[in-house]
One Martini backbone bead per residue (centre of mass of N, CA, C, O) as a GRO file, in nm:
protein
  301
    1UNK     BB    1  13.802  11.905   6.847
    2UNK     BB    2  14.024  11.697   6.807
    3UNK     BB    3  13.908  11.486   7.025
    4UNK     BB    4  13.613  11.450   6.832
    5UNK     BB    5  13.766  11.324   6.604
    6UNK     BB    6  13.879  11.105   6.729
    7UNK     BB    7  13.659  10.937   6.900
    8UNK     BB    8  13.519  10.897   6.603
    9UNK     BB    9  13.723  10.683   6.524
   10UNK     BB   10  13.709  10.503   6.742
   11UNK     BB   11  13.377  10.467   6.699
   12UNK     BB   12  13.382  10.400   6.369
   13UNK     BB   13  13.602  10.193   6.350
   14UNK     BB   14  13.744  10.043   6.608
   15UNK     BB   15  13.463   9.916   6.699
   16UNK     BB   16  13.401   9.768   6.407
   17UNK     BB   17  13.658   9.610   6.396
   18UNK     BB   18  13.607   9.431   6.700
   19UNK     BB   19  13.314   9.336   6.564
   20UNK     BB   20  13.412   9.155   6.329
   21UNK     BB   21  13.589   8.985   6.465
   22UNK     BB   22  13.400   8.881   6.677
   23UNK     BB   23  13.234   8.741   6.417
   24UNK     BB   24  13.460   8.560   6.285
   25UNK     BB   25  13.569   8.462   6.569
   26UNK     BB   26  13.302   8.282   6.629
   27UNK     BB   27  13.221   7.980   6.865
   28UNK     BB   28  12.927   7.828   6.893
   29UNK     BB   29  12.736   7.558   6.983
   30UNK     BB   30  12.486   7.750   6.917
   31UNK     BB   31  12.234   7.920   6.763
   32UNK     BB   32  12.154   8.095   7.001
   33UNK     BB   33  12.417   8.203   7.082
   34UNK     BB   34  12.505   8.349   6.782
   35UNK     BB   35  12.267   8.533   6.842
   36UNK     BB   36  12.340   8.678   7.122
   37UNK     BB   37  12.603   8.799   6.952
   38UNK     BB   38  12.471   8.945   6.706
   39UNK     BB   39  12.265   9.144   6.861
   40UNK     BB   40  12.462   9.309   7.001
   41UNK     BB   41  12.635   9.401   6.779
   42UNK     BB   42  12.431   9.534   6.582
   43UNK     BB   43  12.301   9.720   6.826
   44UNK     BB   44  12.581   9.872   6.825
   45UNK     BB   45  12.589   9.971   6.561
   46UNK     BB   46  12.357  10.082   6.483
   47UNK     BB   47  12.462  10.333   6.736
   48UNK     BB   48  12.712  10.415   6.536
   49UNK     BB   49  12.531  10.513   6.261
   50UNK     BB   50  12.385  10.723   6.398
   51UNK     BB   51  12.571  10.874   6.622
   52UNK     BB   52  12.802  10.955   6.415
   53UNK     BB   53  13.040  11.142   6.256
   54UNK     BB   54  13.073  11.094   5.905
   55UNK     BB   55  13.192  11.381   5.812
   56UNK     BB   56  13.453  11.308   5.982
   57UNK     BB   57  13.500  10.970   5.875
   58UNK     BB   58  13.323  10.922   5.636
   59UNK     BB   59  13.085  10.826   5.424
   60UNK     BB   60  13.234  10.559   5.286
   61UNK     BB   61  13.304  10.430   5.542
   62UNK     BB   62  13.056  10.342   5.658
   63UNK     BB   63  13.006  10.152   5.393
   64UNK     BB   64  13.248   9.952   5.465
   65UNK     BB   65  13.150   9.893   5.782
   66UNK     BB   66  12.915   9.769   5.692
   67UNK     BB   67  13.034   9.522   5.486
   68UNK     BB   68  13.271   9.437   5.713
   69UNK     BB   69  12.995   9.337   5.892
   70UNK     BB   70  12.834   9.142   5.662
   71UNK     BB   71  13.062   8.931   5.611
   72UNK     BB   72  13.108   8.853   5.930
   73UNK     BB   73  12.854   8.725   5.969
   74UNK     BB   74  12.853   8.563   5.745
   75UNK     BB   75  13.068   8.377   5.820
   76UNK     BB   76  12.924   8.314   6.118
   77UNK     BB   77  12.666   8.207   5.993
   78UNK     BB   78  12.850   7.916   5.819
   79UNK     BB   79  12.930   7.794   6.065
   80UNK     BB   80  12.627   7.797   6.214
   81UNK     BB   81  12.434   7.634   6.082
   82UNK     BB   82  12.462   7.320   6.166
   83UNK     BB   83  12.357   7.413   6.456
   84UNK     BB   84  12.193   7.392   6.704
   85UNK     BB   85  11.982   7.546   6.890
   86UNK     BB   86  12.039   7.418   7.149
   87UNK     BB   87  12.127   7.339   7.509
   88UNK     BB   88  12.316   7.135   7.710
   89UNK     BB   89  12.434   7.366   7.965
   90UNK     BB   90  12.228   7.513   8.081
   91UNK     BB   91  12.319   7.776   8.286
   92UNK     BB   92  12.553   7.815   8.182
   93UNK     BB   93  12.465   7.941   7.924
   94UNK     BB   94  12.366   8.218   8.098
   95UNK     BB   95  12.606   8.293   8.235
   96UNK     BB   96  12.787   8.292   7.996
   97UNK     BB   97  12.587   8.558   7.882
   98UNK     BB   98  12.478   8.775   8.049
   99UNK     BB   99  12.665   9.014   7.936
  100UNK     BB  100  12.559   9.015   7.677
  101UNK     BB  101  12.244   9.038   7.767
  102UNK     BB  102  12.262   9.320   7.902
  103UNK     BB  103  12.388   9.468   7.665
  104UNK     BB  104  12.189   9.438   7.489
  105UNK     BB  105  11.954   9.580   7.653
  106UNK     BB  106  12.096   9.849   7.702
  107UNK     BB  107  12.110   9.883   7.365
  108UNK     BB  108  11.821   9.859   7.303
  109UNK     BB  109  11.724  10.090   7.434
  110UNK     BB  110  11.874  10.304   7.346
  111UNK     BB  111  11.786  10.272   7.027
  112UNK     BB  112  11.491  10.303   7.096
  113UNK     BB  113  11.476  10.625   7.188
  114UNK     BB  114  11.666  10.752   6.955
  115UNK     BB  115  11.476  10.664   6.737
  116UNK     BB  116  11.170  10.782   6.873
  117UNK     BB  117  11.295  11.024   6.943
  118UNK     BB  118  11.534  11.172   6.786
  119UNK     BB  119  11.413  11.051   6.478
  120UNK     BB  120  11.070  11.052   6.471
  121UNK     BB  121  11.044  11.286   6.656
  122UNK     BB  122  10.719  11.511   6.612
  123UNK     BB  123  10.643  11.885   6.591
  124UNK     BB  124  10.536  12.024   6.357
  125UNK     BB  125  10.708  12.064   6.052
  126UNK     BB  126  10.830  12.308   5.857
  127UNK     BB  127  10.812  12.401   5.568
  128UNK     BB  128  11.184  12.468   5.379
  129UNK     BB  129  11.409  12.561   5.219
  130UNK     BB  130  11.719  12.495   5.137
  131UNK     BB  131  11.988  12.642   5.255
  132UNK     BB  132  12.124  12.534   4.990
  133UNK     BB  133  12.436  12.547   4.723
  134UNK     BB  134  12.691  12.337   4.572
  135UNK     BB  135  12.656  12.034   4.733
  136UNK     BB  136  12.742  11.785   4.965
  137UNK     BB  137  12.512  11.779   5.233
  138UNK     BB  138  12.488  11.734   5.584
  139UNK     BB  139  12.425  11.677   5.919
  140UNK     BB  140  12.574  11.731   6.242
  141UNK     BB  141  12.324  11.880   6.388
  142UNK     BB  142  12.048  11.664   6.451
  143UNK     BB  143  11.749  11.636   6.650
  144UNK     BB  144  11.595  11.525   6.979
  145UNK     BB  145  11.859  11.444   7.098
  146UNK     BB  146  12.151  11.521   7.224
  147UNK     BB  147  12.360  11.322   7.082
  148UNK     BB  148  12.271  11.470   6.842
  149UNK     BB  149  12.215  11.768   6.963
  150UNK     BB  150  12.325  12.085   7.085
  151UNK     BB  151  12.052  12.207   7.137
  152UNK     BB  152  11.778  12.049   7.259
  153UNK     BB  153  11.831  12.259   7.538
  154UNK     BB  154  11.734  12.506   7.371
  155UNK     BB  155  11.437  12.637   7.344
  156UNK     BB  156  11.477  12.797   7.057
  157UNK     BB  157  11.729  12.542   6.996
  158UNK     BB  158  11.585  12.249   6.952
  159UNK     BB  159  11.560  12.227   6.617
  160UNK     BB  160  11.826  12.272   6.510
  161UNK     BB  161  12.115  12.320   6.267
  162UNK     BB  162  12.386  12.165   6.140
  163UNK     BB  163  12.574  12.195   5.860
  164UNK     BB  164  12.749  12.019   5.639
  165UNK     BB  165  13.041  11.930   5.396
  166UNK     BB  166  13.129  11.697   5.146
  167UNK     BB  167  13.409  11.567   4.998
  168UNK     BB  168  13.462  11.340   4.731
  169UNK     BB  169  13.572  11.148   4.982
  170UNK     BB  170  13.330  11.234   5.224
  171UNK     BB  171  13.473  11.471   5.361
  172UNK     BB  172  13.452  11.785   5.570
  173UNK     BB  173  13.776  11.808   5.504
  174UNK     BB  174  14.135  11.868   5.460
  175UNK     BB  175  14.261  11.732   5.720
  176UNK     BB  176  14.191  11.736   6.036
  177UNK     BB  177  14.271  12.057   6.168
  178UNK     BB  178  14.289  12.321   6.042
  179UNK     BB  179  14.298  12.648   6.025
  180UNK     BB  180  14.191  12.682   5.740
  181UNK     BB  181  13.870  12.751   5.616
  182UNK     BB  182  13.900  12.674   5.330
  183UNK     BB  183  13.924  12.375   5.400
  184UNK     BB  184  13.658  12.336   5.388
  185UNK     BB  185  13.404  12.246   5.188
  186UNK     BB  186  13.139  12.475   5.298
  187UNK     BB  187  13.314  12.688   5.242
  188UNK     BB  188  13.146  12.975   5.069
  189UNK     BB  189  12.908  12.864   5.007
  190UNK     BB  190  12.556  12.881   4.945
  191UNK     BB  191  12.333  13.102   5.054
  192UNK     BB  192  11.951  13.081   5.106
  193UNK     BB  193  11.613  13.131   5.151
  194UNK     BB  194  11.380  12.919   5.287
  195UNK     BB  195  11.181  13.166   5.230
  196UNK     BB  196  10.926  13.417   5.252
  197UNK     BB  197  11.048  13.754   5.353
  198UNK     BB  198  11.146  13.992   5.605
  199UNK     BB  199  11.441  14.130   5.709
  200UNK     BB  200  11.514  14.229   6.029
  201UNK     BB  201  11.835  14.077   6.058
  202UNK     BB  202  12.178  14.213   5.976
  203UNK     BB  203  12.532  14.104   6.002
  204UNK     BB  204  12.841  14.234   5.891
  205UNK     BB  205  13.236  14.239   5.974
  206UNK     BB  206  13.271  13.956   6.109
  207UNK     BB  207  13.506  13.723   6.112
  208UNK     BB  208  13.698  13.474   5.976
  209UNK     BB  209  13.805  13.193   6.239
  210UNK     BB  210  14.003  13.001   6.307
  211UNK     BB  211  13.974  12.681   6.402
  212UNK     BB  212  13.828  12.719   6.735
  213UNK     BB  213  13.794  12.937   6.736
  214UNK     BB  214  13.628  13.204   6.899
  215UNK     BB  215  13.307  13.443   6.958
  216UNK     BB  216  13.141  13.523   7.238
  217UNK     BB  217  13.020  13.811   7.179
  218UNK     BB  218  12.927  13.657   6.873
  219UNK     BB  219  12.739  13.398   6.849
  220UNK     BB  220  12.644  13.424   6.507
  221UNK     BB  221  12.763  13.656   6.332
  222UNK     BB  222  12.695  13.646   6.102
  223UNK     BB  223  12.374  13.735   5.970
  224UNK     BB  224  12.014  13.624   5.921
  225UNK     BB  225  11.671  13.776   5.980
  226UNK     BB  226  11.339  13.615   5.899
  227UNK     BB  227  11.040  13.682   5.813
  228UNK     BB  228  10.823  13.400   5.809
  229UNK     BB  229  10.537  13.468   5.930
  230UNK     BB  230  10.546  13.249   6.231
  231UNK     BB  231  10.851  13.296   6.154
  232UNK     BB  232  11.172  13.277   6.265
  233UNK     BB  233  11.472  13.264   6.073
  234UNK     BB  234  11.848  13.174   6.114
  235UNK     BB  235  12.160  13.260   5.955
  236UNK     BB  236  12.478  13.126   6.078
  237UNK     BB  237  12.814  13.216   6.001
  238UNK     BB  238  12.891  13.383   5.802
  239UNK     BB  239  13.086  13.540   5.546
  240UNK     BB  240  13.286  13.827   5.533
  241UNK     BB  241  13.103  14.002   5.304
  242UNK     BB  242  12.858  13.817   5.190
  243UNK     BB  243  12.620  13.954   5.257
  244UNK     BB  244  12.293  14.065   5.050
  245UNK     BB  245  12.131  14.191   5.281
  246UNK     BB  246  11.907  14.370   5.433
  247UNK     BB  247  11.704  14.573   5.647
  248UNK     BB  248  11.393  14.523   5.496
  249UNK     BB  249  11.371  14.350   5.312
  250UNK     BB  250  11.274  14.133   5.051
  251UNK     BB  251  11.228  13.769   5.024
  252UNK     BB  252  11.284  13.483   4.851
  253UNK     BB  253  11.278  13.176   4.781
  254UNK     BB  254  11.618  13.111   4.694
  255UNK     BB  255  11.776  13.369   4.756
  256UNK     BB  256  12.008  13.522   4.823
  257UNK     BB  257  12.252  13.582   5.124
  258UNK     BB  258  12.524  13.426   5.115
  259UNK     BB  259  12.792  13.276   5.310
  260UNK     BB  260  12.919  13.052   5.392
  261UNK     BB  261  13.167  13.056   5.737
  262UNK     BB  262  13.361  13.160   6.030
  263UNK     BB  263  13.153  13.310   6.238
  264UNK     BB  264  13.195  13.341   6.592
  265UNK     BB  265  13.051  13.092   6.779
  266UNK     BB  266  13.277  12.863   6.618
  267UNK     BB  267  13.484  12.526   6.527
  268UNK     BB  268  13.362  12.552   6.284
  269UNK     BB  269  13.253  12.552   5.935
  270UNK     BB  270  12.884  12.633   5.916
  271UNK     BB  271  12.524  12.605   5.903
  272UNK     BB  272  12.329  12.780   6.087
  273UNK     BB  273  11.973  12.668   6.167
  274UNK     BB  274  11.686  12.842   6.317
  275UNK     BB  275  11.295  12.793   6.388
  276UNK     BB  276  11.039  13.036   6.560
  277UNK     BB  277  10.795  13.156   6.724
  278UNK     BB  278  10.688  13.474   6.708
  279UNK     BB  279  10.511  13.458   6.967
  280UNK     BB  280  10.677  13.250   7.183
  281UNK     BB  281  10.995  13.167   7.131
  282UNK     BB  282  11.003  12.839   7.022
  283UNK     BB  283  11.133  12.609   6.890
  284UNK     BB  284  11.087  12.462   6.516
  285UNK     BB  285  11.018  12.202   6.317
  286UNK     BB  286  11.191  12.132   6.053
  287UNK     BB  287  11.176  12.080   5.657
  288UNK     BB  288  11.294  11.902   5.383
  289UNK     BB  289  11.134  11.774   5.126
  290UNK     BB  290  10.981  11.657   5.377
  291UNK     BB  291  11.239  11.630   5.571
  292UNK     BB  292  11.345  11.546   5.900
  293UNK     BB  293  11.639  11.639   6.004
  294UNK     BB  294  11.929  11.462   6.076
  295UNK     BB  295  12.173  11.316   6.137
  296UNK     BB  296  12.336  11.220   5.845
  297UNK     BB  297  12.123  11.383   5.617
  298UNK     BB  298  12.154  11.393   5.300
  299UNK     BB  299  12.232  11.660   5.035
  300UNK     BB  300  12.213  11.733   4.699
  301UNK     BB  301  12.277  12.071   4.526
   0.00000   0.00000   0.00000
């Protein structure tokens, strides 16, 4: 997990200031070329914007990075604002452009993927109440395609969600990796119903583990399966003790279910949500305020 979080650190930080760089000391002859590297870096941009865990680099510093390279653009586009669009150089200019342009199309097309299949693709979505209270939670795995979430090839969990909670400075946690549950934001958390229906498997009296210890004998941890007319939906990893419903209730949406907690098979505290259809156990794509949530998709409640 510590490697994940470094990752992010150097993909949502360190290539973001390499692009700002790039984009302030550029000096091309034409302002066709100046296009041509600036469309290369904003797709680039674009790709680490969506596809980055901006819950664990900060949501403010998105912000930032975002701001940092709007700077160096226009600073950029000033530079080069009364250059020909043309060019003298002939193939020389092509050649010279090439990796750039290479560049461009691949991450282009990456880019065009992303948001049609990850984040546009729609499998009609079950409407359901946010199943959280008390805090900004996060998206930290959502979406249509591995790349943003990382159920999307388990048939049952294929539109599942990992949520998580960022503090007031907009991390997901205070400090790297700690041991304690409890410092991560989301610990504790009220979890609610998302729909009307019937609690099917309840179960808890299994710890909450130092993150990344994880617990594979018993991948969802404390949970809750709930029968809601056409679908089961799952609410995994809650805290120890925290389970408030039994087999066989009856609950309404928004009605207590426990807290977010840190058990099973989990590398740190959030809550798993994920809904299949009770007939096939094929999973189905969930909305909350008709919004299909995505990676990086902020709630307020």
């Amino acid at each position: 997990m510590t490697m994940l979080v470094l990752l992010m650190l150097f993909i949502c930080i360190v290539i973001p200031l390499g692009f700002a760089w790039r984009l302030w000391k550029l000096d091309e002859p034409s302002r066709l070329g100046w296009l041509i590297v600036l469309a290369d870096s904003l797709v680039f941009m674009a790709l680490i914007l969506i596809v980055g865990r901006w819950d664990m680099v900060g949501l403010w510093t998105r912000i930032a990075v975002m701001g940092l390279i709007a700077a160096a653009a226009l600073v950029s586009l000033r530079r080069h604002a009364r250059r020909p669009w043309g060019t003298t150089e002939g193939r020389q200019f092509w050649r010279r452009h090439m990796p750039t342009l290479a560049s461009l199309s691949l991450f282009g097309m990456g880019l065009t993927y992303v948001v049609a299949v990850g984040l546009l693709g729609r499998h009609g979505p079950q409407p359901l109440a946010f199943p959280l209270e008390g805090g900004r939670f996060v998206v930290a795995q959502g979406g249509g395609i591995g790349l943003l979430n990382h159920h999307s090839d388990h048939r049952a969990q294929r539109h599942a969600l990992d949520l998580t909670a960022v503090n007031t400075a907009g991390f997901r946690v205070a400090g790297l990796l700690p041991d304690d549950p409890a410092r991560y934001a989301i610990f504790g958390k009220t979890v609610i119903s998302p729909c009307d229906g019937t609690v099917i498997a309840a179960r808890d009296g299994l710890p909450d583990l130092p993150p990344a210890t994880r617990d594979r004998d018993n991948p969802a941890g404390n949970h809750v399966v709930l029968s809601c007319g056409d679908l089961r939906v799952e609410l995994a990893h809650l805290r120890h003790g925290s389970v408030a419903v039994a087999s066989g209730a009856q609950v309404l949406a928004g009605e207590l279910i426990g807290e977010v907690g840190n058990s099973g098979n989990t590398t740190e505290p959030h809550l798993h949500i994920h809904a299949v259809d009770a007939l096939t156990g094929a999973g189905v794509q969930m909305s909350f305020d008709g919004l299909v949530a995505v990676r990086n998709t902020v709630f307020q409640r």
